[in-house]
Structure formats: C-alpha cells, structure tokens
Amino acid sequence: MRALALMYHDVVPRGRPEASGFAGPSADHYKLDREVFRAQLDALAASAPRPVVARVDEADFAARPWPVFLTFDDGGVSAHEPIASWLEERGWRGHFFVTTDWIGKPGFLDAGRVRDLHARGHVIGSHSCSHPTRMSSCEPVQLLREWRDSAARLAEIVGEPVRVASVPGGYYSRTVAETAAEAGIRFLFTSEPTPVPQSVGGCLVLGRYVVARGTSTADVVGLATGSATPRLRQAAVWTVKKAAKTVGGPVYVTIGRLLRRRRRPEPPR
C-alpha cells in the first residue's frame, strides 16, 4: 500500500500573506503566491505520468500509479477561492482541514464556505479545535476533546460525519492517532514525509510532503509522480527536525519564536 500526499496551506495575492489563514513569519513560510500555485497545478496536470489526484475516502490504494492527495491545512479563506475553483478546473478535489475555533474569524472560512466546499465534492476534515502548540504533548483527554469536538462542529456544518483529519504543527505521536481513532477519525494525515501508510486503532495514518514558499515547481511534480530525489531530501530534513523537536521540546518552539519578528500570535509549524 502506497500513497503520495502534498501538504499545502494558504494561497494569497503577492505581498499579502495576511489575506488568508494565520499571521506571522512562521505561517507565511507556508503561503504561496497565487501565480506560483497556479503554475504548480498546471505543471502537475501536464506531467507524465499524470498524477492520479484522488479523495482519500474513495481511493483505491492497490491501484497504480499511486494515488495523490492534495491537502490544505488551517482553514484559511483561500481554500474557497481560489484554491477549490482551480482544482475543479482540472477535475480534482482537495482535502481541506479546518481549525474549528477559527471558523468565521477574519482570514478564515466561515460555516457557509465550509458547507459549500463539501457540497462541491471536496473533503472537509478536522485540524483540531485550537491548533495546539505541541499536540503530541497534550494529555489524552485534551487530544480526544480536540478531535471529537472539532469533528462534531464540522459534521454539524456539512450534515454528515467527518472521518478525515490532519495533525497541526507536525507534532505527531501514536497517542495522537489513537485518540483520533477513538473520536471516529478513519484517515489521519501527518507531516512526516513518507508514502507508506500505517494503521493505528482502525485509523489509517498517512504521511505528507510539504509544499512551502520556495519549493520549486519541479520538486512539486517530482513529489506527486514518485520521484525519489525530492522525497529523500524531505525525509532527511524531517529526521533532523523531528530529533530537534523531541530533544528540545518547548525550547524548540521558544527559540523559533525568538528568531522571528512576530506580528501576532500564531500556531507554530
């Protein structure tokens, strides 16, 4: 069983990172200019072999080539426009993971837009309620509340159970997956760059390859078509970051904040 998932965040007008999603240098690192994102979609559509862009809840994991999942974290308003429309032009659907405590706040999706994305065939999933700073350090009771309450809020909006989620901030642990499974999540996306899913408590845990500001279009195409070079490069960087997060704990987060000039509080990445 293999799958390739790309992890995006917001798509914004050039020079206006505050237009969608969380604010601050850390969040801005993951925001793409509209022109860049559109060029990446064009390149994906033109690539050979063309990626099989799929919904995770409908994917045939035994099929070849590997299914590709396009995912978008946080629930910024750019999910609705332009991202969803540009995906639909190509017959694709995205996975939009919403931080439910931020629904309706400036720069974020409101309930009507979440409902509309679902009606248009996109996957709506949980990105937790509050986007905890270090999710893997939360107590199980808090983790269960983050997953259960956010899924319930989204289910109320879209009119059906929400079974898909992504882990905020890259802080994953087995307990994070176990509590997601307990909350009814059946597909959980992490930030670990791996094409090999694993099952935890009946929940299929899938890795993702990050697309950030500065990721080349060639690398995006390579990641989506299974090229080894960009995947191995991301895996090497991830291993170093994972070790730093494990050893440093809250110090890792604090140092990252001190190294940036922040405009207002934001979830760490």
Short mmCIF file of N, CA, C and O in Angstrom, two decimals, residues 82-150:
data_model
loop_
_atom_site.label_atom_id
_atom_site.label_comp_id
_atom_site.label_asym_id
_atom_site.label_seq_id
_atom_site.Cartn_x
_atom_site.Cartn_y
_atom_site.Cartn_z
N PRO A 82 -8.92 31.13 -4.17
CA PRO A 82 -9.10 30.48 -5.46
C PRO A 82 -8.86 28.97 -5.48
O PRO A 82 -9.05 28.34 -6.51
N ILE A 83 -8.41 28.37 -4.36
CA ILE A 83 -7.89 27.00 -4.42
C ILE A 83 -8.92 26.02 -4.98
O ILE A 83 -8.65 25.29 -5.94
N ALA A 84 -10.10 25.97 -4.37
CA ALA A 84 -11.09 24.97 -4.78
C ALA A 84 -11.48 25.14 -6.25
O ALA A 84 -11.59 24.15 -6.99
N SER A 85 -11.67 26.37 -6.67
CA SER A 85 -12.06 26.59 -8.07
C SER A 85 -10.99 26.13 -9.04
O SER A 85 -11.29 25.53 -10.09
N TRP A 86 -9.73 26.37 -8.71
CA TRP A 86 -8.65 25.97 -9.61
C TRP A 86 -8.48 24.45 -9.64
O TRP A 86 -8.13 23.89 -10.67
N LEU A 87 -8.74 23.80 -8.52
CA LEU A 87 -8.72 22.33 -8.53
C LEU A 87 -9.85 21.79 -9.41
O LEU A 87 -9.66 20.85 -10.20
N GLU A 88 -11.01 22.38 -9.27
CA GLU A 88 -12.18 21.90 -10.01
C GLU A 88 -12.00 22.07 -11.51
O GLU A 88 -12.52 21.27 -12.30
N GLU A 89 -11.27 23.10 -11.94
CA GLU A 89 -11.00 23.29 -13.36
C GLU A 89 -10.32 22.07 -13.97
O GLU A 89 -10.46 21.80 -15.17
N ARG A 90 -9.59 21.33 -13.14
CA ARG A 90 -8.84 20.17 -13.60
C ARG A 90 -9.54 18.85 -13.24
O ARG A 90 -8.95 17.78 -13.41
N GLY A 91 -10.73 18.96 -12.68
CA GLY A 91 -11.47 17.77 -12.29
C GLY A 91 -10.97 17.16 -10.99
O GLY A 91 -11.27 16.00 -10.69
N TRP A 92 -10.23 17.94 -10.21
CA TRP A 92 -9.65 17.45 -8.95
C TRP A 92 -10.44 17.96 -7.76
O TRP A 92 -11.15 18.96 -7.83
N ARG A 93 -10.29 17.27 -6.65
CA ARG A 93 -10.87 17.71 -5.39
C ARG A 93 -9.78 17.71 -4.32
O ARG A 93 -8.86 16.89 -4.35
N GLY A 94 -9.91 18.65 -3.38
CA GLY A 94 -8.92 18.78 -2.32
C GLY A 94 -9.43 18.30 -0.99
O GLY A 94 -10.62 18.01 -0.81
N HIS A 95 -8.51 18.24 -0.04
CA HIS A 95 -8.81 17.90 1.35
C HIS A 95 -8.52 19.15 2.18
O HIS A 95 -7.36 19.58 2.28
N PHE A 96 -9.56 19.73 2.77
CA PHE A 96 -9.42 20.99 3.49
C PHE A 96 -9.61 20.74 4.98
O PHE A 96 -10.69 20.34 5.42
N PHE A 97 -8.55 20.97 5.74
CA PHE A 97 -8.54 20.68 7.17
C PHE A 97 -8.72 21.97 7.96
O PHE A 97 -7.88 22.87 7.88
N VAL A 98 -9.80 22.04 8.71
CA VAL A 98 -10.28 23.27 9.30
C VAL A 98 -10.02 23.29 10.81
O VAL A 98 -10.37 22.34 11.52
N THR A 99 -9.41 24.37 11.29
CA THR A 99 -9.24 24.60 12.72
C THR A 99 -10.52 25.25 13.22
O THR A 99 -10.77 26.43 12.97
N THR A 100 -11.35 24.49 13.91
CA THR A 100 -12.75 24.92 14.09
C THR A 100 -12.92 26.12 15.00
O THR A 100 -13.89 26.86 14.86
N ASP A 101 -12.01 26.36 15.94
CA ASP A 101 -12.14 27.55 16.79
C ASP A 101 -11.98 28.84 15.99
O ASP A 101 -12.34 29.92 16.48
N TRP A 102 -11.44 28.74 14.77
CA TRP A 102 -11.18 29.91 13.94
C TRP A 102 -12.21 30.10 12.84
O TRP A 102 -12.10 31.03 12.04
N ILE A 103 -13.22 29.23 12.78
CA ILE A 103 -14.25 29.39 11.76
C ILE A 103 -14.95 30.74 11.92
O ILE A 103 -15.37 31.11 13.01
N GLY A 104 -15.03 31.49 10.83
CA GLY A 104 -15.71 32.78 10.84
C GLY A 104 -14.85 33.95 11.26
O GLY A 104 -15.31 35.10 11.19
N LYS A 105 -13.61 33.71 11.68
CA LYS A 105 -12.73 34.81 12.06
C LYS A 105 -12.08 35.40 10.81
O LYS A 105 -12.01 34.74 9.76
N PRO A 106 -11.61 36.65 10.88
CA PRO A 106 -11.01 37.27 9.69
C PRO A 106 -9.88 36.41 9.11
O PRO A 106 -9.01 35.94 9.83
N GLY A 107 -9.94 36.20 7.81
CA GLY A 107 -8.93 35.41 7.13
C GLY A 107 -9.22 33.93 7.09
O GLY A 107 -8.44 33.17 6.49
N PHE A 108 -10.33 33.51 7.71
CA PHE A 108 -10.64 32.08 7.78
C PHE A 108 -12.01 31.79 7.16
O PHE A 108 -12.85 32.68 7.03
N LEU A 109 -12.21 30.54 6.80
CA LEU A 109 -13.50 30.13 6.27
C LEU A 109 -14.61 30.35 7.29
O LEU A 109 -14.41 30.14 8.48
N ASP A 110 -15.78 30.75 6.80
CA ASP A 110 -16.96 30.75 7.66
C ASP A 110 -17.74 29.46 7.38
O ASP A 110 -17.40 28.67 6.49
N ALA A 111 -18.79 29.24 8.14
CA ALA A 111 -19.54 28.00 8.03
C ALA A 111 -20.14 27.82 6.64
O ALA A 111 -20.17 26.70 6.10
N GLY A 112 -20.59 28.90 6.03
CA GLY A 112 -21.19 28.81 4.71
C GLY A 112 -20.19 28.34 3.66
O GLY A 112 -20.53 27.52 2.79
N ARG A 113 -18.98 28.82 3.73
CA ARG A 113 -17.96 28.40 2.76
C ARG A 113 -17.53 26.96 3.00
O ARG A 113 -17.27 26.21 2.06
N VAL A 114 -17.44 26.55 4.27
CA VAL A 114 -17.14 25.15 4.57
C VAL A 114 -18.21 24.25 3.96
O VAL A 114 -17.92 23.24 3.31
N ARG A 115 -19.45 24.63 4.15
CA ARG A 115 -20.58 23.85 3.63
C ARG A 115 -20.54 23.80 2.10
O ARG A 115 -20.79 22.76 1.49
N ASP A 116 -20.20 24.90 1.49
CA ASP A 116 -20.15 24.95 0.03
C ASP A 116 -19.02 24.08 -0.52
O ASP A 116 -19.21 23.37 -1.53
N LEU A 117 -17.87 24.07 0.13
CA LEU A 117 -16.77 23.21 -0.31
C LEU A 117 -17.19 21.74 -0.27
O LEU A 117 -16.91 20.97 -1.19
N HIS A 118 -17.86 21.38 0.78
CA HIS A 118 -18.34 19.99 0.91
C HIS A 118 -19.34 19.67 -0.20
O HIS A 118 -19.28 18.60 -0.82
N ALA A 119 -20.27 20.58 -0.47
CA ALA A 119 -21.27 20.35 -1.49
C ALA A 119 -20.65 20.21 -2.87
O ALA A 119 -21.20 19.51 -3.75
N ARG A 120 -19.50 20.82 -3.09
CA ARG A 120 -18.81 20.77 -4.38
C ARG A 120 -17.91 19.54 -4.50
O ARG A 120 -17.22 19.38 -5.51
N GLY A 121 -17.91 18.68 -3.50
CA GLY A 121 -17.20 17.42 -3.60
C GLY A 121 -15.83 17.37 -2.96
O GLY A 121 -15.13 16.35 -3.06
N HIS A 122 -15.43 18.44 -2.28
CA HIS A 122 -14.15 18.44 -1.58
C HIS A 122 -14.30 17.76 -0.22
O HIS A 122 -15.39 17.69 0.35
N VAL A 123 -13.19 17.25 0.30
CA VAL A 123 -13.19 16.60 1.60
C VAL A 123 -12.98 17.64 2.69
O VAL A 123 -12.01 18.41 2.64
N ILE A 124 -13.86 17.69 3.65
CA ILE A 124 -13.72 18.57 4.81
C ILE A 124 -13.25 17.72 5.98
O ILE A 124 -13.86 16.70 6.32
N GLY A 125 -12.16 18.15 6.61
CA GLY A 125 -11.62 17.40 7.73
C GLY A 125 -11.23 18.30 8.88
O GLY A 125 -11.18 19.52 8.77
N SER A 126 -10.94 17.66 10.00
CA SER A 126 -10.55 18.38 11.21
C SER A 126 -9.05 18.69 11.22
O SER A 126 -8.23 17.88 10.79
N HIS A 127 -8.74 19.86 11.72
CA HIS A 127 -7.35 20.25 12.00
C HIS A 127 -7.25 20.61 13.48
O HIS A 127 -6.46 21.46 13.86
N SER A 128 -8.10 19.96 14.29
CA SER A 128 -8.26 20.20 15.72
C SER A 128 -9.16 21.42 15.97
O SER A 128 -9.54 22.12 15.02
N CYS A 129 -9.47 21.66 17.22
CA CYS A 129 -10.24 22.86 17.57
C CYS A 129 -9.34 24.09 17.65
O CYS A 129 -9.60 25.12 17.04
N SER A 130 -8.24 23.98 18.41
CA SER A 130 -7.45 25.15 18.78
C SER A 130 -6.08 25.22 18.14
O SER A 130 -5.39 26.21 18.33
N HIS A 131 -5.68 24.17 17.40
CA HIS A 131 -4.33 24.11 16.84
C HIS A 131 -3.29 24.21 17.96
O HIS A 131 -2.54 25.18 18.06
N PRO A 132 -3.22 23.19 18.86
CA PRO A 132 -2.30 23.26 20.00
C PRO A 132 -0.86 23.49 19.56
O PRO A 132 -0.44 23.03 18.49
N THR A 133 -0.11 24.18 20.40
CA THR A 133 1.28 24.48 20.08
C THR A 133 2.10 23.21 19.87
O THR A 133 2.88 23.11 18.92
N ARG A 134 1.94 22.23 20.75
CA ARG A 134 2.65 20.96 20.63
C ARG A 134 1.64 19.85 20.89
O ARG A 134 1.49 19.39 22.01
N MET A 135 0.97 19.41 19.85
CA MET A 135 -0.16 18.50 20.04
C MET A 135 0.27 17.19 20.68
O MET A 135 -0.47 16.62 21.49
N SER A 136 1.44 16.69 20.36
CA SER A 136 1.86 15.41 20.89
C SER A 136 2.14 15.46 22.39
O SER A 136 2.23 14.42 23.04
N SER A 137 2.26 16.66 22.96
CA SER A 137 2.49 16.78 24.40
C SER A 137 1.20 16.93 25.18
O SER A 137 1.22 16.97 26.42
N CYS A 138 0.05 17.02 24.49
CA CYS A 138 -1.23 17.16 25.16
C CYS A 138 -1.63 15.85 25.84
O CYS A 138 -1.31 14.77 25.38
N GLU A 139 -2.35 15.97 26.95
CA GLU A 139 -2.88 14.79 27.63
C GLU A 139 -3.95 14.12 26.75
O GLU A 139 -4.63 14.80 25.97
N PRO A 140 -4.10 12.81 26.88
CA PRO A 140 -5.10 12.11 26.05
C PRO A 140 -6.49 12.70 26.12
O PRO A 140 -7.19 12.76 25.10
N VAL A 141 -6.90 13.17 27.29
CA VAL A 141 -8.24 13.73 27.40
C VAL A 141 -8.37 14.99 26.56
O VAL A 141 -9.42 15.24 25.95
N GLN A 142 -7.31 15.81 26.51
CA GLN A 142 -7.36 17.01 25.67
C GLN A 142 -7.33 16.64 24.19
O GLN A 142 -8.05 17.23 23.38
N LEU A 143 -6.50 15.66 23.84
CA LEU A 143 -6.44 15.22 22.45
C LEU A 143 -7.80 14.73 21.98
O LEU A 143 -8.26 15.09 20.88
N LEU A 144 -8.44 13.92 22.80
CA LEU A 144 -9.75 13.40 22.43
C LEU A 144 -10.75 14.53 22.26
O LEU A 144 -11.55 14.53 21.32
N ARG A 145 -10.68 15.52 23.13
CA ARG A 145 -11.59 16.67 23.03
C ARG A 145 -11.31 17.46 21.74
O ARG A 145 -12.25 17.89 21.05
N GLU A 146 -10.03 17.67 21.42
CA GLU A 146 -9.68 18.40 20.20
C GLU A 146 -10.24 17.71 18.97
O GLU A 146 -10.81 18.37 18.08
N TRP A 147 -10.10 16.40 18.90
CA TRP A 147 -10.60 15.67 17.74
C TRP A 147 -12.12 15.57 17.73
O TRP A 147 -12.78 15.84 16.73
N ARG A 148 -12.69 15.18 18.87
CA ARG A 148 -14.12 14.91 18.92
C ARG A 148 -14.94 16.19 18.72
O ARG A 148 -15.90 16.21 17.95
N ASP A 149 -14.55 17.26 19.41
CA ASP A 149 -15.32 18.49 19.32
C ASP A 149 -15.20 19.13 17.94
O ASP A 149 -16.18 19.67 17.40
N SER A 150 -14.00 19.08 17.35
CA SER A 150 -13.83 19.68 16.03
C SER A 150 -14.60 18.88 14.97
O SER A 150 -15.25 19.46 14.09
#
